[in-house]
Tab-separated table of C-alpha atoms in Angstrom:
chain	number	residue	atom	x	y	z
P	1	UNK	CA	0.000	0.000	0.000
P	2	UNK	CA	3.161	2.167	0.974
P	3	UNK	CA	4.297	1.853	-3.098
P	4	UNK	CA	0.665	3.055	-4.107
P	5	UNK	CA	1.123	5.927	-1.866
P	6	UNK	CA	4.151	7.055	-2.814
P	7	UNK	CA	3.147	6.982	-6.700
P	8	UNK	CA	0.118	9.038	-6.136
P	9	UNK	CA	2.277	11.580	-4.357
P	10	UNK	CA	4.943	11.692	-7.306
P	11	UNK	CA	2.684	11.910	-9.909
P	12	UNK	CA	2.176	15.724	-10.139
P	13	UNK	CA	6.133	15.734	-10.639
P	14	UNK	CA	5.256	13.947	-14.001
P	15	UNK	CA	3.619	17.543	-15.183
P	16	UNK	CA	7.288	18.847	-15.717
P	17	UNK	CA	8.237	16.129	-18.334
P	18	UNK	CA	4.378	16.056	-20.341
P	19	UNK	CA	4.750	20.036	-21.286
P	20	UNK	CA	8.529	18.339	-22.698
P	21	UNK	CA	6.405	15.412	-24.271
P	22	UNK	CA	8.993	13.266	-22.689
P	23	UNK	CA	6.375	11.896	-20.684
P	24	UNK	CA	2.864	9.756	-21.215
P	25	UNK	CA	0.265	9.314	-19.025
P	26	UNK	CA	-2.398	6.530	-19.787
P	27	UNK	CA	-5.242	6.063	-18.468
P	28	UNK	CA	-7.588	3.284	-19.064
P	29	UNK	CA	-10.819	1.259	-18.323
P	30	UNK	CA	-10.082	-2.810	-18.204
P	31	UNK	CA	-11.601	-5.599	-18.326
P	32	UNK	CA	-9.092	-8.333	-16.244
P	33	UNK	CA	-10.307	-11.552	-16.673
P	34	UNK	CA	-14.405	-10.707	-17.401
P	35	UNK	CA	-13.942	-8.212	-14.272
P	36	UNK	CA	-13.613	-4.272	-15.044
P	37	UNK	CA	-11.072	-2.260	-13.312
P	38	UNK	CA	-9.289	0.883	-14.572
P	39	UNK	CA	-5.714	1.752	-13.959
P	40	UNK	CA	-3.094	4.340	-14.842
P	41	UNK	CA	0.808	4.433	-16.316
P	42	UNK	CA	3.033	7.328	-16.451
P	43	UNK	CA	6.101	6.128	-19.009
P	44	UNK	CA	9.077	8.254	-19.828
P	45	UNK	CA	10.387	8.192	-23.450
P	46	UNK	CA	13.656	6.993	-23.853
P	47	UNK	CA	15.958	6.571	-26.878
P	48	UNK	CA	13.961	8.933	-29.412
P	49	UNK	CA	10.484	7.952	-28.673
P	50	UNK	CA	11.297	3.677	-29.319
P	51	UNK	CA	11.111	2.779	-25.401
P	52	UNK	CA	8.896	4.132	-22.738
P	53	UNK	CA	9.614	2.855	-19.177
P	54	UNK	CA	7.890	3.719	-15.977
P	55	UNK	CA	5.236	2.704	-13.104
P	56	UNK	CA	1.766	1.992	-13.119
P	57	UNK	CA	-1.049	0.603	-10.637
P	58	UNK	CA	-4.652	-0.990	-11.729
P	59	UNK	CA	-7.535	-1.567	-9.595
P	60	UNK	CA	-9.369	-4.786	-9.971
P	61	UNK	CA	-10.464	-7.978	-8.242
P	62	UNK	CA	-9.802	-11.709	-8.190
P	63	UNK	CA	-12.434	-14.035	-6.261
P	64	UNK	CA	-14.600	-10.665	-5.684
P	65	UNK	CA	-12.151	-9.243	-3.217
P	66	UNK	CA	-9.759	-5.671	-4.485
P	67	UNK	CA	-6.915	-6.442	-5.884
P	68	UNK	CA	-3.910	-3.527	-6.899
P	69	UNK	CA	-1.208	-4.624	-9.021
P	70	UNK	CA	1.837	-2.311	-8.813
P	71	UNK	CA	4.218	-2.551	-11.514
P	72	UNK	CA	6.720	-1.293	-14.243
P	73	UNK	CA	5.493	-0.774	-17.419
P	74	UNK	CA	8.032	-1.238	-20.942
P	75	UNK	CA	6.630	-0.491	-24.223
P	76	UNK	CA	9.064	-0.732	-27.061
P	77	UNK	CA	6.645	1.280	-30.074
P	78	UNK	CA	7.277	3.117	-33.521
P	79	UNK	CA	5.496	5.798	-34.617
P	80	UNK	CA	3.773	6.213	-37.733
P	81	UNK	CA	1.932	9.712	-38.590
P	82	UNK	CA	-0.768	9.180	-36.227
P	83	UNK	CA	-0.987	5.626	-35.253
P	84	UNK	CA	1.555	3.924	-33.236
P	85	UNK	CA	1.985	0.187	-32.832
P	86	UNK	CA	3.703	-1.185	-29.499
P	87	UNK	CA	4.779	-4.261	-27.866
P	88	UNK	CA	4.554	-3.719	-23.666
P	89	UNK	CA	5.959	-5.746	-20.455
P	90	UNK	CA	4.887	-5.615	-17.720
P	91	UNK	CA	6.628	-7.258	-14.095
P	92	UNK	CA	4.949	-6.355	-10.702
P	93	UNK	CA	3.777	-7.466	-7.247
P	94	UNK	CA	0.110	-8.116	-6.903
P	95	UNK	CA	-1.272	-6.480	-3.591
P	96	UNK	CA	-3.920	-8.985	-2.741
P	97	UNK	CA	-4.509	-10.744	0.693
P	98	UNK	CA	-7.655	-12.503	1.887
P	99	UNK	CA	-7.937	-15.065	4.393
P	100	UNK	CA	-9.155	-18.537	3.200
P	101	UNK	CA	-9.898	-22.087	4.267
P	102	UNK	CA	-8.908	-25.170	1.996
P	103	UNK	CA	-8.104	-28.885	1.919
P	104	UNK	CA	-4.769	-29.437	1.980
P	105	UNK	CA	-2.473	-32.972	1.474
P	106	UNK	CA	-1.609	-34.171	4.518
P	107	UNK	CA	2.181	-35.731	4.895
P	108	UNK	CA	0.705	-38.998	6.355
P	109	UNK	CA	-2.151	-39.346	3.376
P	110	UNK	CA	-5.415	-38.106	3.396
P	111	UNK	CA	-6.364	-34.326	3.431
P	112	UNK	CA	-6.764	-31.919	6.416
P	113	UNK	CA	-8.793	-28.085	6.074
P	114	UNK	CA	-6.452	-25.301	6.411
P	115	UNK	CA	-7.008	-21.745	7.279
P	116	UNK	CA	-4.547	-19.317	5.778
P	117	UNK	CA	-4.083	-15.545	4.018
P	118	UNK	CA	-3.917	-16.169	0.428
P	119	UNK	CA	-1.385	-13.178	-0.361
P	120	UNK	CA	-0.179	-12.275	-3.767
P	121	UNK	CA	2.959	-12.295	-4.897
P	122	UNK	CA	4.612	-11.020	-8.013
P	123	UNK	CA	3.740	-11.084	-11.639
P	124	UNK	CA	4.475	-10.587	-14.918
P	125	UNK	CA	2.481	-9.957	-18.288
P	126	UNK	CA	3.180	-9.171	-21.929
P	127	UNK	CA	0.996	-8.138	-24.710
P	128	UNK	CA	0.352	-5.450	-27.676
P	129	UNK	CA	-1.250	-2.568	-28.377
P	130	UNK	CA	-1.905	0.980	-30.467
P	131	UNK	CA	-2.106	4.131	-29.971
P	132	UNK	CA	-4.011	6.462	-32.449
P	133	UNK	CA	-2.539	10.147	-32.180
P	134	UNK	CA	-4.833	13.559	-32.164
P	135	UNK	CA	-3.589	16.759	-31.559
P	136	UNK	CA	-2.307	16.529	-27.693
P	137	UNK	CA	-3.855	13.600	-26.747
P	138	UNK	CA	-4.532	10.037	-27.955
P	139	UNK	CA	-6.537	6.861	-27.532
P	140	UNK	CA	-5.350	3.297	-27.150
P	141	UNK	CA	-6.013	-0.154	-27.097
P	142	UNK	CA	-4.311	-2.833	-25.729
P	143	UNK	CA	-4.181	-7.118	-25.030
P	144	UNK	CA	-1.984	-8.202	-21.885
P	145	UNK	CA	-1.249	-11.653	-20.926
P	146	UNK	CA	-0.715	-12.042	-17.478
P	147	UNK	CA	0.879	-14.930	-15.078
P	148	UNK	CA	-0.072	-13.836	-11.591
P	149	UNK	CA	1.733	-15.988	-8.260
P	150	UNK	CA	0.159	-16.681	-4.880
P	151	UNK	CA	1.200	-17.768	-2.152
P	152	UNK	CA	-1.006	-20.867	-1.643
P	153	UNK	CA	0.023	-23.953	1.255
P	154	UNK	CA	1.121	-27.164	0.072
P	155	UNK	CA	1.597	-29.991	2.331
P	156	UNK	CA	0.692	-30.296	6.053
P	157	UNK	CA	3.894	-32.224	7.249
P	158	UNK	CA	3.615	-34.838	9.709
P	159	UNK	CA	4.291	-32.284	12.969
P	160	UNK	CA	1.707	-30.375	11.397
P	161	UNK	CA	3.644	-27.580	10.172
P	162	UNK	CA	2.112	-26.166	6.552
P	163	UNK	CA	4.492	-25.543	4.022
P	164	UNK	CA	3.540	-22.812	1.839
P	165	UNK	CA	4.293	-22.706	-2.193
P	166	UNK	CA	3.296	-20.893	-5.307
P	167	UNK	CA	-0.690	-21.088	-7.062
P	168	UNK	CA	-0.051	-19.940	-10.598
P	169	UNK	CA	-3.196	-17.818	-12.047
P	170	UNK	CA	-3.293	-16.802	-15.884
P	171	UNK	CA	-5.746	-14.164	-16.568
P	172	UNK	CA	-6.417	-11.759	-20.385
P	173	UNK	CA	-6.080	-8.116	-19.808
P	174	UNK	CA	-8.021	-5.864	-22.425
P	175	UNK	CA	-7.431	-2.052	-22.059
P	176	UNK	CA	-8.340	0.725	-23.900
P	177	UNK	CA	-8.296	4.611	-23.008
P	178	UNK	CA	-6.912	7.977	-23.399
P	179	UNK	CA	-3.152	8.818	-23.665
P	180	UNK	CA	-2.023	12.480	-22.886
């Protein structure tokens, strides 16, 4: 929550670099796996306008509870007249923790219920996208593929210790919004 907090804060510094153009916001409606959400990047451009790097945040939810990924945000594009095809990665952590109950493999055979905080860990996605240029501003549209980790128990050992391990979770990111 600290990371969130500390973006919002920065984010009026990002008003120096737009009136430079060396800077693009985006902001964007999603739908993350059949749920909406919205979310916003700010990306600096490096290299003449080829690579844009910078941080980003999206509200959304997985199993109806929030969840904020927090993440950097590569776009390797090319501009032509107005349009401008891209190619984006993104690698994150995945604020998410809600507590859970499940039936868990028991050392000795057999399965035993379990009560712990699902948490999320970190993630990663890649995917493409356009942007179509107007004056100032822009629109865009975008497909991400993302591989979300969680930390999820494994085995209940024979002393009854849980050991914990990673649930993999594969969702389809569409975006699409305005780019200033």
């Amino acid at each position: 929550m600290k990371k969130i907090l500390v973006f919002l804060l920065v984010l009026p510094l990002f008003s120096v670099a737009q009136s430079n153009k060396l800077l693009n916001g985006y902001v964007y409606g999603m739908v993350h796996d059949g749920v909406l959400g919205g979310g916003i990047i700010g990306n600096v451009s490096l290299l003449h306008n080829m690579i844009a790097i910078g941080p980003g945040v999206d509200i959304t939810s997985y199993k109806d509870h929030v969840m904020v990924p927090v993440f950097a945000d590569v776009k390797f594009k090319h501009r032509f007249e107005h349009i401008e095809p891209y190619i984006t990665g993104q690698f994150g952590f995945n604020v998410y923790s809600v507590s859970h109950v499940a039936e868990v493999d028991a050392e000795g055979g057999g399965q035993q219920p379990v009560t712990f905080n699902e948490s999320g860990k970190y993630f990663y996605g890649v995917g493409a996208g356009a942007i179509w240029h107007f004056a100032n501003i822009g629109v865009f549209a975008s497909y991400i593929y993302r591989g979300y980790y969680y930390r999820y128990p494994d085995q209940i050992k024979l002393d009854g210790a849980v050991s914990f391990g990673d649930r993999s979770v594969n969702v389809s990111v569409i975006t699409a919004g305005i780019v200033f």
